[in-house]
XYZ file of N, CA and C in Angstrom:
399
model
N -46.920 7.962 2.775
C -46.586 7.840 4.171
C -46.698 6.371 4.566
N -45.987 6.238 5.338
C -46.235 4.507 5.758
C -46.957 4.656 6.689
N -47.099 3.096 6.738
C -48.250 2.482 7.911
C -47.934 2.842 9.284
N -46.836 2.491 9.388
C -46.269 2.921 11.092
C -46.316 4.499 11.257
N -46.116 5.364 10.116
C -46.163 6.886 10.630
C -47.529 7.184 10.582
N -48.645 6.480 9.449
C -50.012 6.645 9.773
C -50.611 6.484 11.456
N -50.126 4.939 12.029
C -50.694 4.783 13.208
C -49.984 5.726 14.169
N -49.082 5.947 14.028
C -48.237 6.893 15.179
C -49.032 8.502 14.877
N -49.923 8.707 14.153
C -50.397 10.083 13.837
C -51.704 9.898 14.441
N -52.509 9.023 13.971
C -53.564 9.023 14.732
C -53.550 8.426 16.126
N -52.419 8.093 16.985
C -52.140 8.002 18.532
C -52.212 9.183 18.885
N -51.398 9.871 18.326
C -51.143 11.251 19.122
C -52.664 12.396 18.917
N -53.107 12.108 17.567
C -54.319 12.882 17.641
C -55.046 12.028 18.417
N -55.784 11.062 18.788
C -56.491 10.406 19.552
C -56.337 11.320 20.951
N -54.680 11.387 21.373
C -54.650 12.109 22.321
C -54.427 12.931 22.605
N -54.767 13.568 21.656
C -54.332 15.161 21.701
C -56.010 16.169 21.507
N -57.121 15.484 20.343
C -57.992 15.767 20.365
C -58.867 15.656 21.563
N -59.252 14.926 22.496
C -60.516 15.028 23.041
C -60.355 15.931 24.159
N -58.862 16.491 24.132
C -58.727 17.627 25.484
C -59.375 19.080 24.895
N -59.291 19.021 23.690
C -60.279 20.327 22.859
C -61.558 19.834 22.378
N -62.561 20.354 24.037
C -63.744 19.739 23.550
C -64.392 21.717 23.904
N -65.547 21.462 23.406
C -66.401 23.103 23.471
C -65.937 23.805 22.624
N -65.312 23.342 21.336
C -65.301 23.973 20.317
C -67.048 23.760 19.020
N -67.292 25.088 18.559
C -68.235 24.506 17.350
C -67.844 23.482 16.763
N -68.709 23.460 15.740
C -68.674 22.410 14.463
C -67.321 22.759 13.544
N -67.617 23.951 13.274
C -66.547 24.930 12.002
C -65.593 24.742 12.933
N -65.177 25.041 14.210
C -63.775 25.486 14.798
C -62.967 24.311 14.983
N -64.109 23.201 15.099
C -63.380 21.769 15.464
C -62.666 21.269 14.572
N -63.160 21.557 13.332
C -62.808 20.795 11.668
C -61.824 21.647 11.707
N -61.403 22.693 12.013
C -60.288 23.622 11.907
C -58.673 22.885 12.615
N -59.314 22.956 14.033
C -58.484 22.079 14.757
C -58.094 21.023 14.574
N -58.841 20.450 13.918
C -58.453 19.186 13.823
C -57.513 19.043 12.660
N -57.763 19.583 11.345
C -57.345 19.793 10.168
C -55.720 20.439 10.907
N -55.769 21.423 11.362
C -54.258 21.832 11.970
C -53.318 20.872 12.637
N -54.570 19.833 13.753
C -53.619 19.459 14.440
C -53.418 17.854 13.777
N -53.946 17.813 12.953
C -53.930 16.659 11.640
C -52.294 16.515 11.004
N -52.146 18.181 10.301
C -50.946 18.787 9.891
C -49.563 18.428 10.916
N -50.130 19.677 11.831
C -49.156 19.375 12.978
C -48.529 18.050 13.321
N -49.167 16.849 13.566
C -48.821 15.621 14.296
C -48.086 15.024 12.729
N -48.920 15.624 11.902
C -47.927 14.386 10.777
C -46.754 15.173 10.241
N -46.352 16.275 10.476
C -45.062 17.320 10.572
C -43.947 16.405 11.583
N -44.724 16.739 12.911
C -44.511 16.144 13.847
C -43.717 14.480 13.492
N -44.354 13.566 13.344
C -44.366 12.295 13.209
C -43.285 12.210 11.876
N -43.360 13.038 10.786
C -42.384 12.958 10.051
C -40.678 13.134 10.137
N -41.056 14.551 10.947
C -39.233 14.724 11.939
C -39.117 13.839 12.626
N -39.788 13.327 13.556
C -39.850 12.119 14.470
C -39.071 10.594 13.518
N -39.558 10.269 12.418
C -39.066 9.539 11.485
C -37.926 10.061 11.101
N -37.388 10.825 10.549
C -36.134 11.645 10.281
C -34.754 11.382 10.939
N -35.476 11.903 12.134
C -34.472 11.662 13.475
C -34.327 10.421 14.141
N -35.202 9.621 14.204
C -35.155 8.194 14.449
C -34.244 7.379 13.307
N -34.132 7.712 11.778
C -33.169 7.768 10.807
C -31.732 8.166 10.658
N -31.871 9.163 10.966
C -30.603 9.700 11.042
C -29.595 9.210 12.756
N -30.467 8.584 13.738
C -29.986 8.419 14.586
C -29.288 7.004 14.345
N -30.127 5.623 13.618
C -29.710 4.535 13.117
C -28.212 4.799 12.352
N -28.646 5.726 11.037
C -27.091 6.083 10.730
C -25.897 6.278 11.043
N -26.350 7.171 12.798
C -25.169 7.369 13.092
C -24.704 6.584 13.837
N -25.426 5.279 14.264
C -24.881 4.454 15.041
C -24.306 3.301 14.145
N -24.718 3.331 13.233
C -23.964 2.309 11.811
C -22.643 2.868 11.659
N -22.867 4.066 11.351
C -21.431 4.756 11.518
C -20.515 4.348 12.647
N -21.042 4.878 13.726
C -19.807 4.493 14.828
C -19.577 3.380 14.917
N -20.372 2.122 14.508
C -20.125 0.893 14.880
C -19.133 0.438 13.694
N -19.149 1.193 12.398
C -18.618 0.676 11.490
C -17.132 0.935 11.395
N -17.444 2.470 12.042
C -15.535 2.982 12.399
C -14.960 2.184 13.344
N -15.608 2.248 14.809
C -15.198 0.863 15.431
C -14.577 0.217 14.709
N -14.894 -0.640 14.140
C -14.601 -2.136 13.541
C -13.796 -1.801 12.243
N -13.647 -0.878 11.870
C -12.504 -0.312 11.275
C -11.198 0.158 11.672
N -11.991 0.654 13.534
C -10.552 0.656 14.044
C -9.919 -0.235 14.547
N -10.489 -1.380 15.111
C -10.167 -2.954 15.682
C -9.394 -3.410 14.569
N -9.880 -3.314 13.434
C -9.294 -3.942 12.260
C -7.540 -3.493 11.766
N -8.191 -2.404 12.059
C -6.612 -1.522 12.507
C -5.266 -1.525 13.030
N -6.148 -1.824 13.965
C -5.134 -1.921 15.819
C -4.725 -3.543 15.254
N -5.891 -4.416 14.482
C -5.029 -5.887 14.466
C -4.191 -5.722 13.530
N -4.147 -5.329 12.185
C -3.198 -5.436 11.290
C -2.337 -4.636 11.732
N -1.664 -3.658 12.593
C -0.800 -3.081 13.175
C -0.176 -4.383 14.366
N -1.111 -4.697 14.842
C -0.392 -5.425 16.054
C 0.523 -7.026 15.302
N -0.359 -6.936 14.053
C 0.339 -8.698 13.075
C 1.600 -7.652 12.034
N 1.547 -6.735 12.205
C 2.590 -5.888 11.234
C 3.664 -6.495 12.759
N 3.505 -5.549 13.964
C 4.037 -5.472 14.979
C 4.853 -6.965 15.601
N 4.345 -8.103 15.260
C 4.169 -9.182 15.509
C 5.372 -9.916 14.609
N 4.827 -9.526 13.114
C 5.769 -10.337 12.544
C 7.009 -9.717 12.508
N 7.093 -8.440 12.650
C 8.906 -7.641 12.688
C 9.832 -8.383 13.981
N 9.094 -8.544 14.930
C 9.400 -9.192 16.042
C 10.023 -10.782 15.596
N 9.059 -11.136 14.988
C 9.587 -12.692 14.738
C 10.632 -12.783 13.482
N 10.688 -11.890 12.490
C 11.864 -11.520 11.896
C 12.758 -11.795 12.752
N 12.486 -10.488 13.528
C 13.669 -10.221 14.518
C 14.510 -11.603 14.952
N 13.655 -12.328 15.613
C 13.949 -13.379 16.462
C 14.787 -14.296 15.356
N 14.160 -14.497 14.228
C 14.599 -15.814 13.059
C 15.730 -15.379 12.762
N 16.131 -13.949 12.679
C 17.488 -13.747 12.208
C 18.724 -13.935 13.094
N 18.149 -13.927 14.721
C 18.532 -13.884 16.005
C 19.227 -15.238 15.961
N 18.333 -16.635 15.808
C 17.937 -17.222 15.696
C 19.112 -17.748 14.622
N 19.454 -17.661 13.643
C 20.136 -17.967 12.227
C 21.429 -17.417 12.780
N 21.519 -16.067 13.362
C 22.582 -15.800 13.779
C 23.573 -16.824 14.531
N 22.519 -16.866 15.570
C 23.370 -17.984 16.679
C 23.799 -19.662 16.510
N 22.838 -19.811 15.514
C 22.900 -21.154 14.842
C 24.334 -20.975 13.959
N 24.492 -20.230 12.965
C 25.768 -19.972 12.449
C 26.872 -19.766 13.146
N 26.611 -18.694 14.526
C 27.881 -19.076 15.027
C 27.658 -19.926 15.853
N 27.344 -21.120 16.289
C 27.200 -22.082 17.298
C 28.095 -23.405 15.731
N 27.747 -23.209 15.001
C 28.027 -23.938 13.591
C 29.989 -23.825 13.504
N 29.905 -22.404 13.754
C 31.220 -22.017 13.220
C 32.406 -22.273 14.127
N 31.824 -22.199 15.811
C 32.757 -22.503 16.818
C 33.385 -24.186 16.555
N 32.023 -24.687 16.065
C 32.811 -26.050 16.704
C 33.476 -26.544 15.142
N 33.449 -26.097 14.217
C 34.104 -26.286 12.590
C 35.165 -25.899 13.035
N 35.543 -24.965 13.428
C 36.814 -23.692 13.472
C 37.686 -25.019 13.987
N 37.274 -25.694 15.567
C 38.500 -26.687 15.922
C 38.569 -27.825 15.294
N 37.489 -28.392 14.435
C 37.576 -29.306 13.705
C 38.528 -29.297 12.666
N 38.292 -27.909 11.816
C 39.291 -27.604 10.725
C 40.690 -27.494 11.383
N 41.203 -27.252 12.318
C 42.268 -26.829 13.179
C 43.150 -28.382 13.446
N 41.752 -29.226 14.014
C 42.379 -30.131 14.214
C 42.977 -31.343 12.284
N 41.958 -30.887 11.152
C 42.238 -31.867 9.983
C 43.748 -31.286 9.485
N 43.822 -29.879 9.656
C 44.909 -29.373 9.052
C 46.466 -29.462 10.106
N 46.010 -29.517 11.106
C 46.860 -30.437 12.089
C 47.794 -31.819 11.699
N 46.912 -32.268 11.398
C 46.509 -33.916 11.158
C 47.808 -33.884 9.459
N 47.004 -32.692 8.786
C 47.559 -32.978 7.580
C 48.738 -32.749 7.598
N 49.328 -31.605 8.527
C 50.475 -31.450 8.420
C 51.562 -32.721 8.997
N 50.945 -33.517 10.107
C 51.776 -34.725 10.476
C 52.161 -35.525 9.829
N 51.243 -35.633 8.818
C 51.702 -36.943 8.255
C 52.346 -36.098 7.107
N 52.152 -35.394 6.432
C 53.014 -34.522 5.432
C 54.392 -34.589 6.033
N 54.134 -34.213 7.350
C 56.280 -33.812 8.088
C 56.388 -35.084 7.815
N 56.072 -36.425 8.156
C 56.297 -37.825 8.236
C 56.991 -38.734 7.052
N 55.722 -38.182 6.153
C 56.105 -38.770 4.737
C 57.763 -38.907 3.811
N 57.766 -37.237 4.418
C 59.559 -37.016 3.797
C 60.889 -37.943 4.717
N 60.435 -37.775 5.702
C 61.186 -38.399 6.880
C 61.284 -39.959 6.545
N 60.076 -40.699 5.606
C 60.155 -41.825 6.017
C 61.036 -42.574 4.580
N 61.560 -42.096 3.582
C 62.656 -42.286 2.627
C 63.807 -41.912 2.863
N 64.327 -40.941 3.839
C 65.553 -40.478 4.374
C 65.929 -41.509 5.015
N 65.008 -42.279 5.786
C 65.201 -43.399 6.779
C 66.205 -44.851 5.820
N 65.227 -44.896 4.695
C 65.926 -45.946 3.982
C 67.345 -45.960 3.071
N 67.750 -47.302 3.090
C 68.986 -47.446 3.031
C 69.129 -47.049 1.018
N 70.073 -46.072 1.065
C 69.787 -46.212 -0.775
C 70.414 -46.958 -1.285
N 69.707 -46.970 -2.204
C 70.216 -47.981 -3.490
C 71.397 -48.006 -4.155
N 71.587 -49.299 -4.478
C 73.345 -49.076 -5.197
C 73.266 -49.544 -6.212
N 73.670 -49.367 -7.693
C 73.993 -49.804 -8.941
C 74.403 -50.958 -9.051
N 73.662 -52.321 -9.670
C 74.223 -53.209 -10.094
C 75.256 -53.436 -11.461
């Protein structure tokens, strides 16, 4: 038995004995011997339950914090689908913000190419041909 359930046994007999006084010699040693039993019965469930009560508060505190732990890796699951979301959003609009202004660029080189292509033929028709010496 430990020390703390020793002193917690003889508190309670301290105060539990001197209210049984006018007993004999024989009846007292009786009583006492019972209520000896009794208090350290007593004092032992008392330990038990003071045990089992720690446990269960380790417990709840531990599920707690199992469920916090929870709720965060759900909310950073939650979090990063979102920012997916956004980056692809994001890539989307960049590509087409990319593609609008290429589209008239290309519009305008192939423009371009075709002018001077029409030009080129035009500009030997112009000249005077050649004659056989």
């Amino acid at each position: 038995m430990s020390e703390d359930n020793k002193k917690l046994i003889d508190q309670v007999a301290q105060a539990i004995l001197p209210k049984l006084n006018g007993l004999s010699e024989k009846n007292a040693k009786k009583v006492l011997n019972e209520t000896t039993k009794s208090v350290s019965s007593i004092v032992k469930k008392y330990s038990k339950l003071i045990a089992e009560q720690e446990k269960e508060a380790a417990k709840a505190k531990e599920k707690a914090a199992k469920a916090a732990a929870k709720k965060a890796e759900k909310d950073a699951k939650k979090k990063s689908k979102e920012s997916k979301k956004v980056a692809k959003a994001k890539l989307l609009a960049s590509l087409i913000a990319k593609e609008k202004p290429a589209a008239p660029a290309a519009a305008k080189k192939s423009t371009a190419a075709k002018a001077p292509a029409a030009k080129a033929p035009a500009k030997p028709k112009a000249r005077a041909p050649r004659t056989k010496k």
